[in-house]
């Protein structure tokens, strides 16, 4: 797709297509066949928390989730109400009372945390909504197996006292992006043990949930009452190489104007450290995004020019040359001279004519999650709804 007819005069920007988020949410809910908990933590993986939440709800998401209690409170304050909202990270200074007042489901991992919540919220007319997280093998948050019984017993006491209702019981996979990894079976079996034990303690949670995006798509047995999807809702592949293609479309495009084109002679070296030298005459272009915008500095490594990240310019992929700077990168135009103001697609959906976030992840030795979540810096975000960028 040629973009030369649309010269770009503004600064570098992030364009988020809320139609893609909406459609991805719809696809995920249909694929999983259970309610979708749309994960909008970390500013919606860099896409904007509030806008993403609204698009996900339009696409049929039944729940929203953030990581921190502060994110959840901010989402409510932004007017996203009348939808259940879960969070799972608190700190010793977290305002549980504010969360409960905002009708947020707070996750507790331990008896101590339940005691703290009980003390913080005091007596209320309406019981708080609390979910419990069990650690089934990720060894991160959640109650260890040895502590499950005590957690469930304390949770049940709080229910009987009218302090809270246990609305959910959940856990999180370590290796869902690798469906043949034996840890998946072990974690699912452990989760079923936890559900049985909780039932034995008289707990009747509304939702039991285990699957993230990868498991929601790849592991039907792990869908339970809901799936918690983040990355797939943004249109990125949660398990590259595992045939997870259900028609998701990346929602984020990062674009920048080409701000200068210049000639290089053989022997001219480029950018800090002079790690790349033109072997023959060429043209290079200047693109005003750098590591301050979240462009990984290892997108261009000394001695590995063939492995450098590329950007899309007028339908062609152009490699970064030399070191990624704080504010800009230099790209090889191979003798071409696109006009200043030409759109540079840093990454986006395949239809944008540049690389994808997944391409960048592979180039930089990371995952697509990190590429989109870190992107930002001085760039503003602009929202479109299906119309062209
Ligand atoms: C981030 C997160 C998710 C979403 O994971 P994706 O792989 O992005 O779908 C789900 N559950 C928990 C606990 C998370 O931290």
Coordinates of C-alpha atoms and ligand atoms in Angstrom, one line a residue:
X1 CA 0.0 0.0 0.0
X2 CA 1.5 3.3 -1.0
X3 CA 1.4 6.0 1.5
X4 CA 3.4 8.6 -0.4
X5 CA 0.2 10.4 -1.4
X6 CA -0.5 11.2 2.3
X7 CA 2.4 13.3 3.4
X8 CA 2.5 13.6 7.2
X9 CA 3.4 16.9 8.8
X10 CA 2.8 16.3 12.5
X11 CA 5.1 14.7 15.0
X12 CA 5.4 11.0 15.6
X13 CA 2.3 9.5 17.0
X14 CA 0.5 6.4 18.1
X15 CA -2.7 5.6 16.3
X16 CA -5.1 3.2 18.0
X17 CA -8.0 1.7 16.1
X18 CA -10.7 1.1 18.6
X19 CA -12.6 -0.9 16.0
X20 CA -9.8 -3.5 16.0
X21 CA -10.0 -3.8 19.8
X22 CA -13.8 -4.1 19.6
X23 CA -13.6 -6.8 16.9
X24 CA -10.8 -8.7 18.7
X25 CA -12.8 -8.7 21.9
X26 CA -15.8 -10.1 20.0
X27 CA -13.6 -12.8 18.4
X28 CA -12.1 -13.8 21.6
X29 CA -15.4 -14.1 23.4
X30 CA -16.8 -16.1 20.5
X31 CA -13.7 -18.4 20.4
X32 CA -13.7 -19.0 24.1
X33 CA -17.5 -19.4 24.5
X34 CA -17.4 -17.9 28.0
X35 CA -17.4 -14.3 29.3
X36 CA -14.4 -12.2 28.4
X37 CA -12.5 -10.4 31.2
X38 CA -10.7 -7.7 29.2
X39 CA -7.3 -6.9 30.7
X40 CA -6.6 -3.2 30.4
X41 CA -3.6 -2.9 32.9
X42 CA -0.5 -0.9 32.1
X43 CA -2.5 1.8 30.3
X44 CA -4.2 -0.8 28.1
X45 CA -0.8 -2.3 27.1
X46 CA 0.1 1.1 25.8
X47 CA -3.2 1.6 24.0
X48 CA -4.9 3.7 26.6
X49 CA -6.7 2.2 29.5
X50 CA -10.1 4.0 29.3
X51 CA -10.4 3.9 25.6
X52 CA -9.5 0.3 25.5
X53 CA -12.0 -0.5 28.2
X54 CA -14.8 1.2 26.4
X55 CA -13.9 -0.6 23.1
X56 CA -13.7 -3.9 24.8
X57 CA -17.1 -3.4 26.4
X58 CA -18.6 -2.5 23.0
X59 CA -17.1 -5.7 21.7
X60 CA -18.9 -7.7 24.4
X61 CA -16.4 -8.0 27.2
X62 CA -18.3 -8.9 30.4
X63 CA -15.6 -7.9 32.9
X64 CA -12.6 -5.6 33.0
X65 CA -9.4 -6.2 34.9
X66 CA -6.4 -4.1 35.8
X67 CA -3.3 -5.2 37.7
X68 CA -3.2 -2.5 40.4
X69 CA -5.9 -1.3 42.7
X70 CA -5.0 2.3 41.7
X71 CA -5.6 1.5 38.0
X72 CA -9.0 0.1 38.9
X73 CA -9.9 3.1 40.9
X74 CA -8.8 5.4 38.1
X75 CA -10.9 3.5 35.6
X76 CA -14.0 3.9 37.8
X77 CA -13.2 7.6 38.2
X78 CA -13.0 8.0 34.5
X79 CA -16.7 6.9 34.3
X80 CA -16.3 3.2 33.5
X81 CA -18.9 2.0 35.9
X82 CA -21.7 -0.6 35.7
X83 CA -19.3 -3.4 34.7
X84 CA -17.5 -5.8 37.1
X85 CA -13.9 -4.8 37.5
X86 CA -11.1 -7.0 39.0
X87 CA -7.7 -6.0 40.2
X88 CA -4.9 -8.2 41.7
X89 CA -2.0 -6.1 42.9
X90 CA -2.2 -4.1 46.1
X91 CA 0.5 -2.7 48.3
X92 CA 0.5 -2.2 52.1
X93 CA -0.7 1.3 51.6
X94 CA -3.5 0.5 49.1
X95 CA -6.8 2.1 49.8
X96 CA -9.1 -0.9 50.0
X97 CA -12.0 1.1 51.3
X98 CA -11.8 3.3 48.1
X99 CA -11.8 0.2 46.0
X100 CA -14.7 -1.3 47.8
X101 CA -16.6 2.0 47.5
X102 CA -16.0 1.9 43.8
X103 CA -17.4 -1.6 43.5
X104 CA -14.1 -3.1 42.5
X105 CA -13.3 -6.8 43.0
X106 CA -10.0 -6.9 44.9
X107 CA -7.9 -10.0 44.9
X108 CA -6.5 -11.4 48.1
X109 CA -3.6 -13.9 48.3
X110 CA -3.4 -14.5 52.0
X111 CA -5.1 -14.6 55.4
X112 CA -3.1 -11.5 56.4
X113 CA -4.4 -9.6 53.4
X114 CA -8.0 -10.7 54.2
X115 CA -7.5 -9.4 57.8
X116 CA -6.2 -6.1 56.5
X117 CA -9.1 -5.7 54.1
X118 CA -11.6 -6.5 56.9
X119 CA -9.9 -3.9 59.1
X120 CA -9.7 -1.3 56.3
X121 CA -13.3 -1.5 55.2
X122 CA -15.0 -1.9 58.6
X123 CA -18.8 -2.5 58.6
X124 CA -20.7 -1.8 55.5
X125 CA -24.3 -2.3 54.4
X126 CA -23.1 -4.0 51.2
X127 CA -20.5 -6.8 51.5
X128 CA -17.2 -6.1 49.6
X129 CA -16.4 -8.2 46.5
X130 CA -13.3 -10.2 47.0
X131 CA -11.6 -12.7 44.8
X132 CA -9.0 -15.2 45.9
X133 CA -5.9 -16.1 43.9
X134 CA -4.2 -19.5 44.3
X135 CA -0.7 -20.2 43.1
X136 CA -0.9 -23.3 41.0
X137 CA 2.7 -23.2 39.8
X138 CA 3.7 -19.8 38.6
X139 CA 5.3 -19.1 41.9
X140 CA 4.4 -15.4 41.7
X141 CA 1.2 -14.0 43.4
X142 CA -1.4 -16.1 45.0
X143 CA -1.6 -18.5 48.0
X144 CA 0.7 -21.5 48.0
X145 CA -1.0 -24.8 48.2
X146 CA -0.1 -25.3 51.8
X147 CA -2.0 -22.1 52.6
X148 CA -5.1 -22.7 50.6
X149 CA -7.2 -24.3 53.4
X150 CA -6.5 -21.5 55.8
X151 CA -7.2 -18.9 53.1
X152 CA -10.5 -20.5 52.2
X153 CA -11.5 -20.9 55.9
X154 CA -10.8 -17.2 56.6
X155 CA -12.6 -16.2 53.5
X156 CA -15.7 -18.1 54.5
X157 CA -15.7 -16.6 57.9
X158 CA -15.8 -13.1 56.3
X159 CA -18.7 -14.2 54.2
X160 CA -20.6 -15.4 57.2
X161 CA -19.9 -12.1 58.9
X162 CA -21.2 -10.2 56.0
X163 CA -17.9 -8.5 55.4
X164 CA -17.5 -9.7 51.8
X165 CA -18.6 -12.1 49.2
X166 CA -16.0 -14.2 47.5
X167 CA -16.9 -13.5 44.0
X168 CA -14.1 -15.3 42.2
X169 CA -11.3 -17.9 42.5
X170 CA -8.5 -17.8 40.1
X171 CA -5.0 -18.6 39.1
X172 CA -2.5 -17.8 36.3
X173 CA -0.5 -20.0 33.9
X174 CA 3.3 -19.9 33.6
X175 CA 3.6 -21.5 30.2
X176 CA 0.4 -21.0 28.3
X177 CA 2.2 -19.8 25.2
X178 CA 3.8 -23.3 25.0
X179 CA 0.7 -25.6 24.9
X180 CA 2.7 -28.8 25.1
X181 CA 4.6 -27.7 28.2
X182 CA 3.8 -30.2 31.0
X183 CA 3.3 -27.3 33.5
X184 CA 0.0 -26.5 31.9
X185 CA -1.6 -29.8 32.8
X186 CA -0.1 -29.6 36.3
X187 CA -1.4 -26.1 36.9
X188 CA -4.9 -27.0 35.6
X189 CA -5.1 -30.0 37.8
X190 CA -3.9 -28.0 40.8
X191 CA -6.6 -25.4 40.0
X192 CA -9.2 -28.1 40.0
X193 CA -7.9 -29.2 43.4
X194 CA -8.2 -25.6 44.7
X195 CA -11.8 -25.4 43.4
X196 CA -12.8 -28.6 45.1
X197 CA -11.2 -27.5 48.4
X198 CA -12.9 -24.1 48.2
X199 CA -16.2 -25.8 47.6
X200 CA -15.6 -28.0 50.6
X201 CA -15.2 -24.8 52.7
X202 CA -18.5 -23.6 51.4
X203 CA -17.3 -21.0 48.9
X204 CA -19.4 -20.5 45.8
X205 CA -17.6 -18.0 43.6
X206 CA -19.4 -16.4 40.7
X207 CA -16.4 -16.9 38.4
X208 CA -13.6 -19.4 38.4
X209 CA -10.9 -18.4 35.9
X210 CA -7.4 -19.5 34.8
X211 CA -6.8 -18.7 31.2
X212 CA -4.9 -15.7 29.7
X213 CA -5.0 -15.0 26.0
X214 CA -2.9 -18.0 24.9
X215 CA -4.8 -20.5 27.0
X216 CA -8.2 -18.9 26.1
X217 CA -7.4 -19.8 22.5
X218 CA -5.3 -22.9 22.8
X219 CA -6.6 -24.7 25.8
X220 CA -10.4 -25.2 25.9
X221 CA -10.2 -27.2 29.2
X222 CA -8.9 -24.1 30.9
X223 CA -11.7 -21.7 30.1
X224 CA -13.9 -22.4 33.1
X225 CA -16.3 -19.5 33.7
X226 CA -14.3 -16.7 32.1
X227 CA -11.1 -16.0 30.3
X228 CA -8.7 -13.1 31.1
X229 CA -7.4 -11.7 27.8
X230 CA -5.0 -8.9 27.3
X231 CA -2.5 -9.2 24.4
X232 CA -4.9 -10.9 22.0
X233 CA -7.5 -8.2 22.5
X234 CA -4.9 -5.7 21.2
X235 CA -4.5 -8.0 18.2
X236 CA -1.1 -9.4 18.9
X237 CA -0.3 -13.1 18.9
X238 CA -0.2 -14.5 22.4
X239 CA 1.7 -17.6 21.3
X240 CA 3.8 -17.0 18.2
X241 CA 4.4 -20.2 16.3
X242 CA 1.5 -22.0 17.8
X243 CA -1.1 -21.4 15.1
X244 CA -3.2 -19.1 17.3
X245 CA -4.5 -17.1 14.3
X246 CA -8.2 -16.5 14.9
X247 CA -8.3 -13.3 12.8
X248 CA -7.1 -10.8 15.3
X249 CA -6.0 -7.4 14.0
X250 CA -3.3 -5.3 15.7
X251 CA -4.9 -2.1 17.0
X252 CA -1.8 0.0 17.3
X253 CA 0.1 1.8 14.6
X254 CA 3.2 3.9 15.4
X255 CA 4.0 6.4 12.6
X256 CA 6.4 9.2 12.2
X257 CA 7.3 11.7 9.5
X258 CA 10.5 11.3 7.6
X259 CA 12.2 14.6 8.6
X260 CA 15.4 14.5 6.4
X261 CA 17.0 12.7 3.6
X262 CA 20.7 12.8 2.9
X263 CA 23.4 11.2 0.7
X264 CA 26.1 9.1 2.1
X265 CA 29.4 8.3 0.4
X266 CA 31.2 5.0 0.7
X267 CA 33.0 5.0 4.1
X268 CA 30.5 7.4 5.8
X269 CA 29.8 6.0 9.3
X270 CA 26.4 6.5 11.0
X271 CA 25.3 7.5 14.5
X272 CA 26.9 7.2 17.9
X273 CA 29.9 4.9 18.0
X274 CA 30.1 4.6 14.2
X275 CA 28.9 1.1 14.4
X276 CA 27.6 1.1 10.8
X277 CA 29.6 2.3 7.7
X278 CA 28.2 2.7 4.2
X279 CA 30.0 0.3 1.9
X280 CA 28.6 2.1 -1.1
X281 CA 26.9 5.3 -1.9
X282 CA 23.3 5.4 -0.5
X283 CA 20.7 7.7 0.9
X284 CA 19.5 7.7 4.5
X285 CA 16.5 9.1 6.2
X286 CA 16.0 10.6 9.7
X287 CA 13.0 9.4 11.7
X288 CA 12.2 11.3 14.9
X289 CA 11.6 8.4 17.3
X290 CA 14.2 6.9 19.7
X291 CA 14.6 5.1 22.9
X292 CA 12.8 7.9 24.7
X293 CA 9.7 6.8 22.7
X294 CA 10.3 3.2 23.7
X295 CA 12.2 2.1 20.6
X296 CA 14.5 -0.6 22.0
X297 CA 18.2 0.4 21.6
X298 CA 19.0 -3.2 20.7
X299 CA 16.9 -2.8 17.6
X300 CA 20.3 -2.1 15.9
X301 CA 23.3 -3.9 17.3
X302 CA 26.9 -3.4 16.4
X303 CA 28.2 -5.9 13.9
X304 CA 24.7 -7.2 13.0
X305 CA 23.2 -4.9 10.4
X306 CA 21.3 -7.7 8.7
X307 CA 19.4 -8.2 12.0
X308 CA 18.4 -4.6 12.5
X309 CA 14.8 -3.6 12.8
X310 CA 13.0 -2.1 9.8
X311 CA 10.4 0.5 9.3
X312 CA 7.9 0.9 6.4
X313 CA 8.4 3.8 4.0
X314 CA 6.2 4.0 0.9
X315 CA 5.6 0.3 1.1
X316 CA 9.2 -0.8 1.4
X317 CA 10.9 -2.1 4.5
X318 CA 14.0 0.1 5.4
X319 CA 16.5 -1.0 8.0
X320 CA 17.8 1.1 10.8
X321 CA 21.4 2.0 10.4
X322 CA 23.7 2.6 13.3
X323 CA 22.8 3.1 17.0
X324 CA 19.3 4.0 18.0
X325 CA 19.5 7.4 19.7
X326 CA 17.3 8.9 22.4
X327 CA 15.3 11.0 19.9
X328 CA 15.8 9.6 16.5
X329 CA 17.0 6.8 14.2
X330 CA 18.6 6.7 10.8
X331 CA 17.3 4.4 8.2
X332 CA 18.8 3.2 4.9
X333 CA 16.8 4.4 1.9
X334 CA 19.0 2.5 -0.6
X335 CA 19.4 5.5 -2.9
X336 CA 15.7 6.5 -2.9
X337 CA 14.6 10.0 -2.0
X338 CA 11.0 10.0 -0.6
X339 CA 9.9 13.5 0.2
X340 CA 10.3 14.9 3.7
X341 CA 7.0 14.3 5.5
X342 CA 6.5 10.9 4.0
X343 CA 4.8 8.6 6.5
X344 CA 7.2 6.1 8.2
X345 CA 5.3 3.1 9.7
X346 CA 7.4 2.1 12.7
X347 CA 5.0 -0.8 13.3
X348 CA 1.3 -1.6 12.9
X349 CA -1.0 -4.1 11.4
X350 CA 0.2 -5.8 8.3
X351 CA -2.1 -3.6 6.2
X352 CA -0.2 -0.5 7.4
X353 CA 2.7 -1.3 5.1
X354 CA 5.4 -1.7 7.7
X355 CA 6.6 -4.3 10.2
X356 CA 4.4 -5.6 13.0
X357 CA 5.1 -5.4 16.8
X358 CA 5.8 -9.1 16.5
X359 CA 8.5 -8.4 14.0
X360 CA 10.1 -5.9 16.3
X361 CA 9.9 -8.3 19.2
X362 CA 11.7 -11.0 17.2
X363 CA 14.4 -8.5 16.1
X364 CA 14.9 -7.2 19.7
X365 CA 14.8 -10.6 21.5
X366 CA 11.6 -9.8 23.4
X367 CA 7.9 -10.3 23.2
X368 CA 5.2 -8.2 21.5
X369 CA 3.8 -7.3 24.9
X370 CA 7.0 -5.4 25.7
X371 CA 7.1 -3.6 22.4
X372 CA 3.6 -2.1 22.7
X373 CA 3.6 -1.5 26.4
X374 CA 6.9 0.5 26.4
X375 CA 6.1 2.6 23.4
X376 CA 5.2 6.1 24.1
X377 CA 7.5 8.8 25.5
X378 CA 6.8 12.1 23.7
X379 CA 4.3 10.6 21.3
X380 CA 0.7 11.4 21.6
X381 CA -2.0 8.9 21.1
X382 CA -4.8 9.4 18.5
X383 CA -7.9 7.2 18.3
X384 CA -9.6 6.2 15.1
X385 CA -12.6 3.9 14.7
X386 CA -12.0 1.8 11.6
X387 CA -11.3 4.8 9.4
X388 CA -7.9 5.0 7.7
X389 CA -5.0 6.3 9.8
Ligands
LIG1 C1 -1.5 -9.6 32.3 C2 -2.3 -10.7 32.8 C3 -3.3 -11.4 32.0 C4 -3.4 -11.1 30.6 O1 -2.5 -11.9 29.9 P1 -2.4 -11.9 28.3 O2 -1.3 -12.9 28.1 O3 -2.0 -10.6 27.9 O4 -3.7 -12.3 27.8 C5 -4.1 -12.3 32.7 N1 -4.0 -12.6 34.0 C6 -3.1 -12.0 34.7 C7 -3.0 -12.4 36.2 C8 -2.2 -11.1 34.2 O5 -1.3 -10.5 35.0

